[in-house]
Each structure stands twice: as C-alpha cells, then as structure tokens.
Amino acid sequence: MVNAAKLLQDLRASAERKPDVVVRLGKPLIDSGAVMKLDADAWLVYEQVAIAALDVGDDVLAHKCIQALEAKFPGSARVNRLNGMKFEAVGKLTEAAAIYKAILEEDETNVLAAKRQVMLLRAMGLPTDAISALVKYLDINYTDFEGWLQLADLYLEELMYGQAAFCMEEVLMLQSQNHIFHLKYAEILYTQENYQLALKQFCRVIELCKDHVRGLYGIKLCTSRLLKSAPSKDATATSQEDLKAIDLLATERLIAVYSANGAASTKSISTKWIECL
Amino acid sequence: MGAWTVLQERQAMLLDPAIRDWVLIPIMIVMVLVGIVRHQVTVLLNGTPKKADLKSARETKALQRGGILRAHGTHLPEHAFEARKTFLSDAFEKGTYEKDPNASSKPKGNVMQDPAYVETMMDGMKKNMMNIIPQTVIMAWINFFFSGFVLIKLPFPLTIRFKSMLQRGIETSDMDVSWVSSLSWYFLNLFGLQSVFTLILGSGHAADAMRDMQAMSTMGMGAAAGPQMGPTGQPADMHKIFLSEKENLDLTEHEWGLENVEMRVLVKYGKLPRSVLVDYKKAKSLGSASSQSASSPSSASAQIAAAASSSPAVTAGKKKGRRQV
Amino acid sequence: MSGQQINPDDALYVDMYIAKNSQTMTFIRSSYSAILGLAAGTLGLTNWSGFIFYFLGSAFLSLLIFLVKAKGNPSPYFRQPLDVFTEGVLGGMLSYILFWTLLYGIIHVYD
Amino acid sequence: MATSSRRTAAVSSLSWRACISVLLLALLASTVLALEEAQKGVIDWHHKWIGTPHLTAPQRTVRGSNTVFVATDKNTVAALRAKSGELVWRQVLSKDETVHDIRAVGGNLLTLSGTSQFHARLLDAKTGQPLWDFSPAGEGSIPELNFGQAVTVTSEDSNLIILNQGRHVRKIGSKSGMESWHWKAEEGSATTYFSVLEAKGFGNHEHVVYVMGLTRGVAAFQLEIVALDSQNGNVIKSFNARSSISTFEDVLTLGGGSNGKNGYIAWLENDNLKVLTLGTDKITQTSLKSFQAEISSFGDLVSKLDFVSLRLPEGHTEFLLSGTVGEYHDARSSGLFDIDEKTGRAEALFDFGERTGFSTYSATTKPGTDEVVVLRAFRGDSDIGVLELVDVNTRETTLQQQIPLEYETFAHFTFASLELFSKGQGVQTRVYFSTSDGSFHAYSDIESERWYREESLAYIKDVEFVDLPERKLWTQDVNEAGHQKSSRNVTIVERYLERLSSHVLQLKSLPAFLISYANPSSLFTKAPVAVDYSEVQIGAANRTIPSLYRDQFGLRKILVFSTDKGKMVAVDSGSKGQIVWSRYFGYGHDIKDVVVVRQANVRLPPVLAVIAETVDGGKNRVTRMYRLNALTGEDFRSNNFFFPSSAWIPAGYVATFKVPIEDPDEKTHVLVLVDDRMHITTFPSTDPVQQAFKAFSDDFYFLLKNKIGAKQLKGFKPIVTADTDRMDVEPTWTLPFPEGEEIVAFAERPSYEVMASLGRVLGDRGVLYKYQNPNYATVITVNKKPSHGGAAPYLTVYLVDVVTGTILHQATHENVGLNRPILATQYENNVVYTFWSEGDSSTSSKGYQAISLELYESRVRNQRNKDESFTSFAGELPHIISQAFPFPYTPTAIGVTSTKAGISAKDILFGLSRQSVMSVNKRYLDPRRPIGPPSASDKEEMLMPYSALSDDPRMFLSYDLEVAGVKKIVTAPTMLESTTIVVAYGQDLFVTRHAPSKTFDLLNEDFSKSQLMLTMVVLTAVMFVTGPMMQKKMLKELWY
Amino acid sequence: MTIAHKAYLKPLLHAAKYPTVAVNGVLLAEQGSNKVVDAVPFFHFWNSLTPMLEVAMTQVDLYSKANGLRIIGYYEANERVDNEALSLVGQKIADQILKVEPEAFALVVKNENISSEEIAYIPYQYKEGQWRANKSAFSSPAFALENGSSPSLVVKSIREGLFDKLSDFDNHLENVQADWLANKDIVA
C-alpha cells in the first residue's frame, strides 16, 4: 500500500505518463480507502488516478475520483477541469468546451483550462483553430514549453516545417537540456533539408546522450548527404575532415551498439543499410 | 583572544539544577514551539497568489522572454537568434507587450491608489512582521524572565568581545566568557534549531517545495505573479524596464553553442585530444570580439569537464518521456 | 551578460532531482549533526576537539554516503561531485553546536 | 519606562533628566524595600549575646520577678525574661565601662559603671533606656580594681548614696538623678573608701551615713570610718578603728540599712575575726580557732579563712567564711556566721562541711519575711550539679536539688544567685547560675522554667567551617571516597557498569522529580519567610536538628567556634545556628588553634584538630592536641595505633601550620606544630608523614611571632636534621622596623583562595597581569611618638615577601589617629587597609581612610614575567596602583568574601562600630577609578568615576540589626560560586549568605514557574489550533 | 489482395500499444503474389519527419528484399478516435510506395472497431490522382482476409496484452534489441 503511494508520488514527480501503471497502483488504494491515510497527498493521488483512468478509459474509476474531489473541493477550477477531461474522454466535446470556457471566464489566466481548450479544438479536428488558439495562448504564457511543443506538433501535422522549427527553437531555449527536443529540432531541420544545421543538432544530441541510436542514424544520414553534395563555402559549415571523422564515428558507434546488443536480423539489416549508404 | 584565553583557567561552577529544569530546557521547547507556530501562521497569513490579469501576465512573460533569449540564445543557430532579437527589440521599443502601451505618457499617480501595489505591499509587510515580531518578542521575554544568571557553559572558548553581550547582567569581570546567560542560549537556539525545523516541518515542507516545482515545470503554473516590482516595491515604469531590456538585448552578441559541437563530440569519444578544444578556444577568443573572451576560459574548462564526465545511465533513467499532453 | 557557453554537463541533471538530492542531504546532515552534537556533549569534548570531532564525523558520514549511497560515484547525483562532502556541512554545524552545548551543559556543567 | 520616555521626549531635557532620575530612585527604593523585606532573617541569623553574668539583680522578689537584671564582664547590662531566659533588652557599654554594681531601685535598675569615666545610671526596667545618667566629670574608678564603688539607699526618702573612686560620696535623687550633696575626702589622703552604709546613729544624730575606708599604713591597712549627715552630707565625725588588715578582701560591711539598725564592719586580723559596731567604738574579737567547736571542718584548714559575700540586702548580718582544706588543697570547708545584736559578736550558725571542688554561695530572704536562706551550688559528680538550700533560722538544709550538668560541657559553678518568691501557699525557688564554660543557666522548681544561654559564644576566638558529608549512592561514593579505588585500575567496562547501575538506581527518583516538576504547588513559589527564634532555643536541650547532611549547594555548614573560655561550640549554620555540639576543655586550656584536618567525605567523618596550651602543676607550658569528630564533638578514635585522639608536647605553643601533605592511611591533612623550643612536631608523626614533610620542608617558609606590638618581623624555615625525627626551625631572615615602629596590623592571604583569572582586562582589551606572589604578607606598623621631625605619629605599610623577607612595597601615612582601629586585609593581588587620619592641612581631611592597593606584574599592559610559575627568589617587584577613599564609618573588623572559584567579584566586609556589618564591592575601592571624567576606555572597563562611598542601605548585610562588637569577619565559600558564607563575631554572632555579584548561578525564588508553564501550554494550544488550519489553507491554495 | 492474419494483427496491436498517439508503418507482401503477409510498425513519437522514415524505409526495403518480400502498402492509426482520414504524411509515404508498387494501398485503422468483431480498417487506394477511401473494399474481392476470424482473434490478443511484445522502429531506436522488423514474438 504505502510503497504504492510512494511509487505514485514518484510518477507524479517525474511527470511520466503511465496510465496503466497508475491505475493498477491507484485503484486498490482508492477502493480500499487507504488513500485517505496519506492525507494531503490523497487528493493529488485522486487527481492522478482520475487522469490515468480517463486515459485507459476506466470511466467508473475516474468518475469516482472526480466525485471525491468535487465533494472535497466544490467549485475548484482544477477539479472542474477534470470534469472537462472526463467529458472529453467520453467524447462529449461540446460539454467539455463549455466547462473550460466557464473556468476561463472565472479566471482568464487558468493555464490548464486554456491548454485543455486547445487540445479540445485539436481533438475536434480543427487543427487551424487549435493552432491559432495555441498561438494566442503562447503569446501570453510564453514560458510554457509544452505549449510550444504542442504547437510544433500541430504545425508538423500540417507539414508546416518552418513554423514547427521556430516552435522547437523556443522549446530549446526553455528546455535546452532535453536531448529529445534537440532531436526533434534536428529532424525537422533535416526534413527541411538543412543538413548542415541538422548535423550539428544531431551531434548535440549525441553529446547530451551518448550513443543515442536515433542521433547516430541522424548523423549518418546528414554526413552521407553532405559528403555526397559539394563542400559548402560558408565558414560555419563543418569542414570535410570533420565530416569524415564524424561519419566514421557514427558508423563505428552504430556498429558497436548493434554488436553490443541487437537482434541478429536487425543488426545485419542495419549494417547492410550502413554499407549501402 | 590569545591574551584573554591565557587569563582564563578552567573554571568549574555548580549551577542550580532548577535553572536547567526551568530555563535551559523550557527556552528550547518554547523556541521550537514558536518556530512551528510561526511557520504555520506565516502560511496562514500570506495571501493566496492573486490572479493576475492576462495583460500583466503577458507583460512579465514578455520581459522574461527577453531575458531567456539573452540567457539561452546560445542554443539557437545564428539566424533564429537574430530574427528573435530584432523582433523583440522593436516590440519592446514599441511597447507591444506593455499592459497599457501609453502608460509611460500619463503622469505617475499616487502609488497608494494602485490596489495591486498596496496589496503586494501588505503581503511584504505581513511576511516581515512574521519574521521580526516573534523574534523580538521572544528576546524581550527572555531578557525579562531569565536575566541575572548564568545558564550554561559553551564547550568552546570565545573572545572577550562577546562578554558584554553574552554575560549581560552578570556583575563579575573574571568569569570565563564561555559561561553565557540565557540570551546567548537563545541565539544558539535561533541558529541551531533551523535544521531541526527542517526535520520537524521539513518533510512536509520539502514535499510542498517539490510539488510546487513540479507544478511549475509541468503546468507552467505559479508564474502568474503580480505586476513587476522594482526593488523598492515601487511599481516601476514598465516602459523604462522594457527599454532597458531592449538595450540589453541589443548589446547581446550571439554566440552559438554548436559551432564546434562536432569537435566536442569527437573529443568526447576520444577521437581527438582534449587540447583541441582549448586551442579552438584560443583561436576563437583571439579572433572574436573581446566581449567573448571574458566568458571563454570558464566555458573552456566547462567543456573539458563536460568531456570528462559522462553518465548516460542517469539521463536515460530520468529523461524518459518527459512529455505530457 | 552574453549567453554563456553551453555546459554539456547541465544536460545530465534535472533541477528537480538535484534539488531533491540536496534536500535529502541537508536532511541527513542536520539530523546527523544533531546526533553528533549529542555524542560530543556526552563525551564532554571541548574546544577544538569538539570541532575536529564534528568535521571527522561529517567526513565519515560523507564517506558513507559516497560509498554506500553513491556507490563511489557521486557525479550522477550532484552537480559537483564534491557536494557530497561539502553540502550542508556548515549548516549542520550550527545545530551541532547547539546540541553539543546542550548535552555538555546538562551532563558536565549541571552535576 | 517606554511611556515615560515618550512623554518626556517633548519636555525640556532638564525636566526629562529629573523625570528619569525620580523614576530610577523610585525603582531603587522599591527594590531596596523588597530586598530588605524579603531577605531579612531568611538567609541570615543573629545571636544576641550578653556575656557571662557576674552580677544579678532580681526585679522584685516577693512574688517573683518577670525579668532578671544581669551585668556581665562584657560590660553589658541586660534584662532577661526570668521564665524563659530570653533577652528583653540589653545595654552594651563601651569597652572601658566595666559594671561595678547593679541594683534594682524602685522597679528600675541602677548601674554603677565606668573606669575612666564613672557613670551612675538608672535604666528603665521595660526598655533599658537610661532614665538619668549621673557622671561627674573627670571622675573614674580606681584602675584595675573593682573597689571603691558602692551605693546604698536611704531608708526614709529612698534616695541614693553613691560612693565612687574611693573618694566621692554623693546623695542623688533616685527619681531625678540630681545631686543633693557631695562630700569628698581631701586630696592626697591615704584613705580609700570602699563602702557606704546607713545605720543607727549616735548621740543626737539621727540620720547618719557611714563611709568605710582603709588607710594605707606601713605594713597593713587601717580602718577609717566617716559619719556623714545623710540630710546635708556634713561630716559629723570620723573614727579610726585600731586594726591592721592585709587585703581588701578581709573586710566586710554588714547590717544597717536604716537609721534604726546597727551597722557592723567585720574584718579578719591575724586569726581573729573582729567586729566593730558602727557609731560606737565597741570592737569584739573572736579567735577563728574557737569556731572549730561549732564548725568541725575548720579543723584541718590548710589556708587562712576568708569572707564569702552573700550579697544580702542591707540589714542582714549573715556572712560566710571559707577556707581550703585537705592535703591536696582540693577541698574547701565553709561555715555560716551571724552577728549577735546585743553582744556585737560573731557566732557560728551552720557548718557547710567540706566539699571538694568549687562551691558557690548566694543568699536571699524568704518572701515577706526576714528569714535568710543560703544557697550553696556545687558539682556533685561528673554529670550532675547540686543546689543546696539552708534555712538560717532552723539551721537545716531545706532543699537538696540535683540537676543534670555535664562536666564535659559546663564544668563548675562560677556564680549563682538565689531568688525565692511565694506562689500561692508555697515558696518557689529560682536559681540563676553561671558555669566556668561561660554559659548562664536558670534552675526553677517548675520544669518548664529551666533554661540556659550558651553565653560562651560571646567570647568567640576563632571559627572553622566544616562541610557536611554528602548523601550519595554508594556506587558513586566509592569512586570519590577512596583514591585507592580510582588508583586501582578498574577497566573502562567496570566503570561504565558502575555508572550505569548508579543511573539505574537514580531512575527510582525520576517519577518523584517529574511530579515535582509538574505539580502546581511547585509552580507557585513564595519567597521564604523569616522565622523568629531566641538564643535560648539555640541551646535548648530538646532542640531538633535536621540530620547532618550537606544540602544541594553546600550552603549548610557546621561552624566550629573556639572561645576564650576554653569551650568549643559547633553550630549549624543552617537552622538558625542551633548548637550541634559543645565541648568544654577543662581549666587552663587556652585554645590556640582549630584546624579541620579532614573535610567530610562520604565514608569518613570530618576531623578537627584542636591545639591548646595548658600550664601544668610545675607552671610549665604544655601544648596539647586533640582530634575530634567534627560532627559529634567526641574524641575521634581511629583504630590505628598511630592516631591517638590526643597528644601533647612538653613545651609552649608558637604556631600551627596545615601543610598540603595528606596522611595516606587516614586521609587527614598533616599538621605541623612549632613549639617555643623552636622544634617542629608533625601530627601524625608516622614515618611516611615524616618523610613526606622532610621532602616538603625545603620550600616551606613562614613567619613566627608576628604578634601585634612586635618590633621586627622574622622569617623562618624548618631545618631537617637527618638523625632523628625531631625537626627544628631556624630564622632565615629578620626585618627590623625603624626605631619606634611597632606592628599594629597584619594580614596574610586568606586560607582559601582561588584565582579565577591571571589578569585584569582593560578597556582596550589590553591585560594587566596580576602579581601572583602567593607568599607576600601585609604588615602595618605605627610609630606613636616619632623622635625626629613632626611629632605626629605616622603609619607605615610594608608588603613583605615571607620567603625572602624582601620588602615589595612600602608606604607611609602621616599623622594617623592613635588608639583608633587600624585594619588590614589582603587577597589575590589586592590589599585594603583602614586607619584614622587626623588630616594634614593640605591633602586629606579628618576621618577614616580606606586605602586600596593593587599589585601587578608590570606597569606595561600585556607584559608578564617570563616563567609561568612564580618564585619569590626571582625577586621581581610588583607594580602597585593605590588610591585612598574616605571611609564614612568606624570600622572594627575587616574581611573579604571568598568564593569557590574566585570568579564572582570580591566584596570587602567591614564590621562597624555602629553595630552593623557592611559589604563594599571592590569596584568602589578600585584604585583605577578615574579622578576626572571617565575616558572611553574607562567606560569600556566599566570604571566608576572617583567618589566617596555612597551609603546605600543594600550595602549593610545586617540590615538594621544591632550586631554588637564585631571583632572579626570570616567568610567561607559554598558550592555555589556566587555565594559565600559570612560569619561576623565579637560579642554577637551574625551569619549570613552573601553574593557579591548577585546569585548568577541560582534561580531566584520569585521566578514564576507558573507563567512559564502557561506560556508553553498556550503555545502548544496555538500550535494545535493553527496546525490543521494551515493544512486546509495549503490544500486550498493547491486546488483553487 | 488477401491480408494474412499477421499483417492484419500487427497494425492493430501497434495502435493498441499507443492508444493516445498516431502510429504508422508499412505492409509487406510476398514477392509476386498479392498476399499481404506482414506489417512493419514504424513510429509513435512523430511520423511527419523524414530522416528516420528514410532509414526505416530503406531498412525495411533491405529486409523485405532479403526475405523475398516487397513493400505493398502503408498503414496508420490516427491520434483522434474519430479521425479516419489518411493524413498528409500518410499520403506522401503512400505515394512513395506507389512509385514502386503500382497496386500499393494504404490502410487507416478504424479506431472504434479495434475492440469489436468488425474489420478495423479503411483501405485507401489511388484513384484518379488522389487517395480515396474504399469503404466497401472488404466486401469486394479486391480485399479479403486470409483468416476470416482475424478480428475476433485480434480482440482476444489485445485483451491478452499481446501488444506489449510488439515493438516498432521508435522502440528499436531506443533499444536496439527490439526486433521491429520481424517482431518474432507476434505469432499469428
């Protein structure tokens, strides 16, 4: 029981998203009422479980949690938002929208609501509206990198790579330490066929996270491209020997990684792939 | 110090156990109690973070934006940086982000009429009160109650300078300074109990901190602060602030952190000697403007350190799926 | 002023966890130094011996953390590996002195 | 405070100052009052003693007196409550006012006193205040001789006829104290008059007063009687009775008392008893031999008979003759005689037989009648005294009363006084008597009215402090009791276990402690109230002394007093000075020194060594040493053969030293005795001790014969002669003072002294290092009539190093007042002495001066002599700062407080002639007090600008009590650093606790624990209230 | 065009494993036959970016060549439940395949049908220059299930949580052990 609570807290702390796990841990807690033992945290657990339940579509549990929360905090925006999410889950998007709207009228700076609203639009399949809403939102809550990520994704769906890149840049400024973002940015650049930059970003990824396969692949791609193409004139561009070195490195690493642990088939394939580049 | 400690032989004295039972321990207990109560009351008193209206939020965020750009611009490639720089600086100049762009033109009214200002003011005062009042009260209480006798012997020597302070109300000149009166015991507690508080309140406290932090990092919450305050608590003229921010921006030279990333990677994998980086630095600092040179050595070493330590395990462990919809 | 160079190491650390770690450190430290203080007081240490005792004690603690907890490699948990040895040492000092004095007084001053 | 300051801020600065000062004064006053009220009689006690009575005068005899008037050799006249013995009032007369006679006159008390100046006073019976005081200018009494003063009451107008100085006869109105006439013998006559008596006149003279005198002849005295007219004092006639009388004692005046009755004068003249009837020239003569018929015991007289006065009132003619009998001169036989009115011849009435030891006699008349009853008090056996009453008429013993009277404590009767009075039908007997130990008793038929006063305490010579043993768990005692225990190497584990077990045992008391900590009654502490007590209860046999264990802070001690009377009295400092034990050392014991050779420790009782000097039969001086158990007063007998409870040396006493050697077996300190053969004897004198002392003796220096009046100072050191265990002392140096100077005061460092700090911190944090010579002494000499230069007597102070005899410092004060007290005390590096300065024109004014000296290693700050350990031979001279302060009172004694670690400030204690004890903090007598306005660093050093001593009532330790004749002030440390026990004695005994720098290690009684508890409870309550609130709040913030 | 059970199963498992995001992959058929025998799951992070796609495609290509297979089609499951349109990215990829395989087609997972007996796909085919949903495809002989009971089986295997065993290219990139190509653990 207790360690279940502990695990839940850890999950909360590292905002990982494992709805199934959360539900598996949380359900007994809540059903047995043991949750009340961890007094202040209980409500957080409720919230957490509620969201998770929604994700895995256990509406009953979610409802139960939300009920409990409403009973405890009547008229709390935070709880209301959960309601909204519930509606979303069951697909009553309009009701959800209504709720978020209400919350926002209550407090126009309620970030959660605002974001949910955007997600809602997206869910309603109105990407453009979603984008505009999100832009508006970000114009205010500039520092919310998640928002920017969302925006980037939206743009990507619309294949608007330039804008996506812009968003990612913002994200990079806000969360410069996360290699995933660098990776994403790199791939966007690559998609934009800006191989120079892409290469650098991929390198950064490798720098941040050693032997990151995806990064290595990225590098490989870039280098092969760049090497094929004529050496560029501009100063910032990577020098040929560096390119070669990096290329070599990437190859070496990839092989190393695969040989270290990698299913035979995939290994052979990848090696083949490397050769045929 | 020297001279004095020579003077003092080891002085043994018997103290009335009643002092221990009725002063030494009680003071400690009371201090702990007061500490707890104070913590609770402060929490009660400081007002809920009041909802800022969009405009002001936007205002502050915009400013942050400038700051962030300056701070972390280095992660951006040249073009991206320049684009933002230009955009922001003229936005600031125009005051696009200000709460009411024509604020600067209208004459400064009495700050007291600005409710936001007053409120924040009150908050600040309340906090200060909570810090000052209990201490002064306790001090007075102790001076009043427990004066005129020695309370305890510090197990370490002190210089004669403390005598007048630590032995207030003791009318002898020959007493070793390490015999101290209740006031100094109070101070000892004041400082010593801090960590005890972190033990008592701490756990819950820490959890709070964690929660807030998480809330911030994930939901971008809590950052909704009131209007920008100058150090004096005066609501400073936003336009000025923006302008200054702009100037900062203009001064900022962009320096791209990925310029030599390949080299770094190579070094990291030991394909190149570490020295390369340093050489690179040198070359760079020679080549580029002097403004960089200031920051260069530190970063050089930083990179070396970077190259030195590497621990994928942790990052992999902690980085997994830090995304949320 | 101008954007500082990237320190690749930053990448390795999540502020939240760093904070958490240092918090745990201070937690351990303060309780430990309180206990140390009690011990020193009971032993009736005075002057330098007391302080030396403290520093030795906390060094020992650091060593324990360093070896047992950090498995001899603190860098994953702290920005500077040395933090293991430095963090919260001086903070703990005050409470150490407090409890040292307290027990020294109770045992060796009062009868 | 705050309010006042705020209010006054507006007002002008002057009024502001006034305001504040007023406020402060008010505060001060209140505190003072509080202090006096709270403290008086709580921590201190005061015994009023009068000394040993040698004269009594019952107020009235017929129906018994409520109060009995006594006069003592302490020149004190007092009234005691007859039933209880408590003091009603007393008049302490000045030193030269010996009381010659007291007599109840019309319910009041007439006293004749004074040597240099004669006084006749009538004291009010209730209050003791003089109704009138007749003191003829320039008339005193005959020096060194209680003779020549007499008084009688005229029958018709009951006025007084007073004889004084053997020459002046006056008639004085008993109401007014006015002289009605005055007759004086002509200048230069060889006659000394000794008695006045009113008796039947002769011829046509009715009112005649006879004045008896003795004229000095070649070989013997001759009687001369002058008859005066009692109306006007004219000389009627003067007889000369043919007689040759060898001593004053052989004359007795009898009868008379009114102009109707015959007066007689009887004297012994070589084996004859002669009687002259006044007014006639008829002299009868009876050979003493002839009495042997009636009084058989006169048979074997070995000495001449002599008179024993019965102090009967005028008109009675009974008298007593007694003489020594027995081959050992140890018994006396005595007979009662009367004078036959017709024949005027003496005849024997009653034979008291012969008694060994002393007998004391007193006589009085049966109430309402003229029948005389004679009391004879004598010691029966070792623990009873006998009171024997003889009725003269029936000539038989009417009463033979045995009373408990231990020889060990009281020894013999020295004075007795009988009082008979009628109660209902019967006759009540009351006997007041003194014993040779100095105490004063009263016997009465009624059990409850017997009492005794330990008046020997009025003769205290010296005091020793004995700590009481501690109550402890044995596990701890063993550790501290025996060094052997600790020396025996016990393993850590054992130690630990011991300690553990003891702690476990202590746990038993934990609940009790907790209860005491919690129970409300302890919370409301009231300041203790003074309980009143009387000196009689102090000595009362049925007293209850709490068991003799040390209190928490060692405030309770046993004070062991040695007295001039040769009695030792141990007093409990705690319970109002009740007597724990007392012991009388027989005749001729002159107690020289009392030393605690072993302080109480848990296993072994404290041991006292008493050193006394006696004179044996052959008139040789003998020094005796006794060892007593300080808790019981009995001989301390150890089973060890080498430790006899008493020992003696066939030589005179010179000095005793308690040397820092401990005897291994008994753990007693070793005493070193120097006798007048300049030999050293150690106690005990076992071999190890001898060896130890010989080892120690190399650096053992001391002064001897540093008596007041000595003309030089001599330093000695022991010389160990290898062969025997006999050790000698030899003078190492001699310091003769200049011509005409002699020692008047002498001071050495106190027996108990701990130096808390080696130096004095100045304002600028610089340090002046104290001069640390442990063996310097202060000697003050006076040159009474200097030959050279100014005739004014001058005083010189010498600081002398006892080891080398070098004079460290010397200062002279011109024209000091002679025969005014000169006092000196010294401690650590301070010397304080006082004297009377006649004041020389320029500098100082007339009055007492207190001079304060401070000795430092050098005048330069932060500089000290190289070697850590001081040696006198280095011969460094101290740097001395001195300052004189006018002293407003007449000091009679000086002392200094001593505390355990010497941390608390020192107070100089003065006994004042105004019968009080005063403590002056050293800060007032600080020679560094700046004369001008104090500089910054002075302020930093907290020096007060120079000023005369303020008389703050708080400085008087004895509040408003009358502590008579303080002769010495001794202090002893307690376990509390802040507190010292002050014992001031002289005639009275005053003991108090004193904290020179406040009780900084004690929780004062008025500390309100209740408030503290309240605070804590309230806080806890608040905590429990706000706690949940906070929780809610936080949740709310999180969720809304 | 018949779809073997494995081919039918894998995409759905892929979708089931990542219910909240869009997933995609390609379908493989035997050389020279119309039997769609296998599917290779690609991405669940993001599917609109080329680099990894390139890698994936080339590797799959190599793989299929090696195992006598050919890339016949593309599948995807949309993030939104009700969205059954072929995304832009999907179309691009499908085009690519079309270049090589004239009868290439695309399948869009019909989310609500995943846990039901219905066939959970909407086939898209390239007709007059654009991709058209062919609602009735499965009724027509053009498309057929090799094993008619596939849907029910799928439901069963999802219940059993079989999708845990499935791993796509993204998984593979995070941990190269994951055999994204063959997914041997998924046995039809």
Tab-separated table of C-alpha atoms in Angstrom, chain C:
chain	number	residue	atom	x	y	z
C	1	MET	CA	25.791	39.233	-19.973
C	2	SER	CA	26.126	37.416	-23.217
C	3	GLY	CA	24.783	33.878	-23.456
C	4	GLN	CA	27.180	31.622	-21.679
C	5	GLN	CA	28.739	28.718	-23.422
C	6	ILE	CA	26.816	25.514	-23.244
C	7	ASN	CA	27.971	23.329	-20.442
C	8	PRO	CA	27.190	19.884	-21.700
C	9	ASP	CA	27.059	18.579	-18.159
C	10	ASP	CA	23.974	20.572	-17.352
C	11	ALA	CA	22.267	18.171	-19.617
C	12	LEU	CA	22.906	15.375	-17.199
C	13	TYR	CA	20.963	16.950	-14.378
C	14	VAL	CA	17.309	17.535	-13.763
C	15	ASP	CA	16.982	20.503	-11.399
C	16	MET	CA	14.148	18.823	-9.614
C	17	TYR	CA	16.198	15.799	-8.734
C	18	ILE	CA	19.261	17.808	-7.871
C	19	ALA	CA	17.132	19.827	-5.508
C	20	LYS	CA	15.630	16.677	-4.084
C	21	ASN	CA	19.043	15.161	-3.567
C	22	SER	CA	20.460	18.187	-1.858
C	23	GLN	CA	17.363	18.294	0.276
C	24	THR	CA	17.895	14.726	1.352
C	25	MET	CA	21.495	15.613	2.005
C	26	THR	CA	20.601	18.505	4.266
C	27	PHE	CA	18.017	16.302	5.943
C	28	ILE	CA	20.584	13.630	6.694
C	29	ARG	CA	23.168	16.204	7.627
C	30	SER	CA	21.047	18.078	10.092
C	31	SER	CA	19.780	15.026	11.885
C	32	TYR	CA	23.217	13.504	11.852
C	33	SER	CA	24.928	16.610	13.132
C	34	ALA	CA	22.350	16.856	15.892
C	35	ILE	CA	23.225	13.304	16.900
C	36	LEU	CA	26.911	14.073	16.603
C	37	GLY	CA	26.353	17.045	18.874
C	38	LEU	CA	24.653	14.855	21.451
C	39	ALA	CA	27.548	12.452	21.303
C	40	ALA	CA	30.147	15.162	21.634
C	41	GLY	CA	28.266	16.665	24.547
C	42	THR	CA	28.064	13.355	26.321
C	43	LEU	CA	31.739	12.731	25.766
C	44	GLY	CA	32.382	16.191	27.142
C	45	LEU	CA	34.560	17.319	24.303
C	46	THR	CA	35.688	20.909	24.425
C	47	ASN	CA	37.327	23.496	22.241
C	48	TRP	CA	38.990	22.197	19.128
C	49	SER	CA	38.496	18.574	19.902
C	50	GLY	CA	34.781	19.249	19.594
C	51	PHE	CA	35.062	20.883	16.215
C	52	ILE	CA	37.514	18.332	14.965
C	53	PHE	CA	35.136	15.644	16.129
C	54	TYR	CA	32.411	17.272	14.106
C	55	PHE	CA	34.444	17.537	10.961
C	56	LEU	CA	35.690	13.993	11.268
C	57	GLY	CA	32.176	12.811	11.929
C	58	SER	CA	30.689	14.609	8.972
C	59	ALA	CA	33.565	13.467	6.803
C	60	PHE	CA	32.743	9.935	7.857
C	61	LEU	CA	29.102	10.495	7.016
C	62	SER	CA	30.052	11.896	3.632
C	63	LEU	CA	32.196	8.861	3.082
C	64	LEU	CA	29.280	6.599	3.917
C	65	ILE	CA	27.032	8.425	1.515
C	66	PHE	CA	29.789	8.469	-1.018
C	67	LEU	CA	30.438	4.767	-0.793
C	68	VAL	CA	27.125	3.230	0.114
C	69	LYS	CA	24.618	5.543	-1.467
C	70	ALA	CA	26.551	6.932	-4.398
C	71	LYS	CA	28.471	3.720	-4.978
C	72	GLY	CA	31.646	5.714	-5.094
C	73	ASN	CA	30.442	7.877	-7.912
C	74	PRO	CA	28.530	10.940	-6.759
C	75	SER	CA	28.514	12.694	-10.111
C	76	PRO	CA	25.127	11.267	-11.095
C	77	TYR	CA	23.548	12.835	-8.054
C	78	PHE	CA	25.298	16.146	-7.663
C	79	ARG	CA	26.388	18.925	-9.936
C	80	GLN	CA	29.829	18.925	-8.362
C	81	PRO	CA	30.911	15.521	-7.095
C	82	LEU	CA	32.437	17.321	-4.130
C	83	ASP	CA	28.980	18.383	-2.993
C	84	VAL	CA	28.776	15.083	-1.211
C	85	PHE	CA	31.433	16.296	1.173
C	86	THR	CA	30.593	19.964	1.343
C	87	GLU	CA	26.847	20.188	1.106
C	88	GLY	CA	25.195	21.280	4.341
C	89	VAL	CA	28.304	20.780	6.435
C	90	LEU	CA	28.298	24.330	7.720
C	91	GLY	CA	24.534	24.350	8.049
C	92	GLY	CA	24.765	21.275	10.226
C	93	MET	CA	27.496	22.926	12.263
C	94	LEU	CA	25.069	25.261	13.973
C	95	SER	CA	22.746	22.549	15.126
C	96	TYR	CA	25.764	20.512	16.102
C	97	ILE	CA	26.955	23.313	18.327
C	98	LEU	CA	23.503	23.664	19.808
C	99	PHE	CA	23.191	20.053	20.828
C	100	TRP	CA	26.803	19.788	21.782
C	101	THR	CA	26.365	22.675	24.153
C	102	LEU	CA	23.077	21.329	25.439
C	103	LEU	CA	24.347	17.932	26.447
C	104	TYR	CA	27.696	19.218	27.546
C	105	GLY	CA	25.822	21.555	29.832
C	106	ILE	CA	23.366	19.007	31.146
C	107	ILE	CA	25.942	16.339	31.790
C	108	HIS	CA	29.132	18.171	32.626
C	109	VAL	CA	28.006	21.528	33.943
C	110	TYR	CA	24.933	20.584	35.900
C	111	ASP	CA	26.273	17.987	38.299
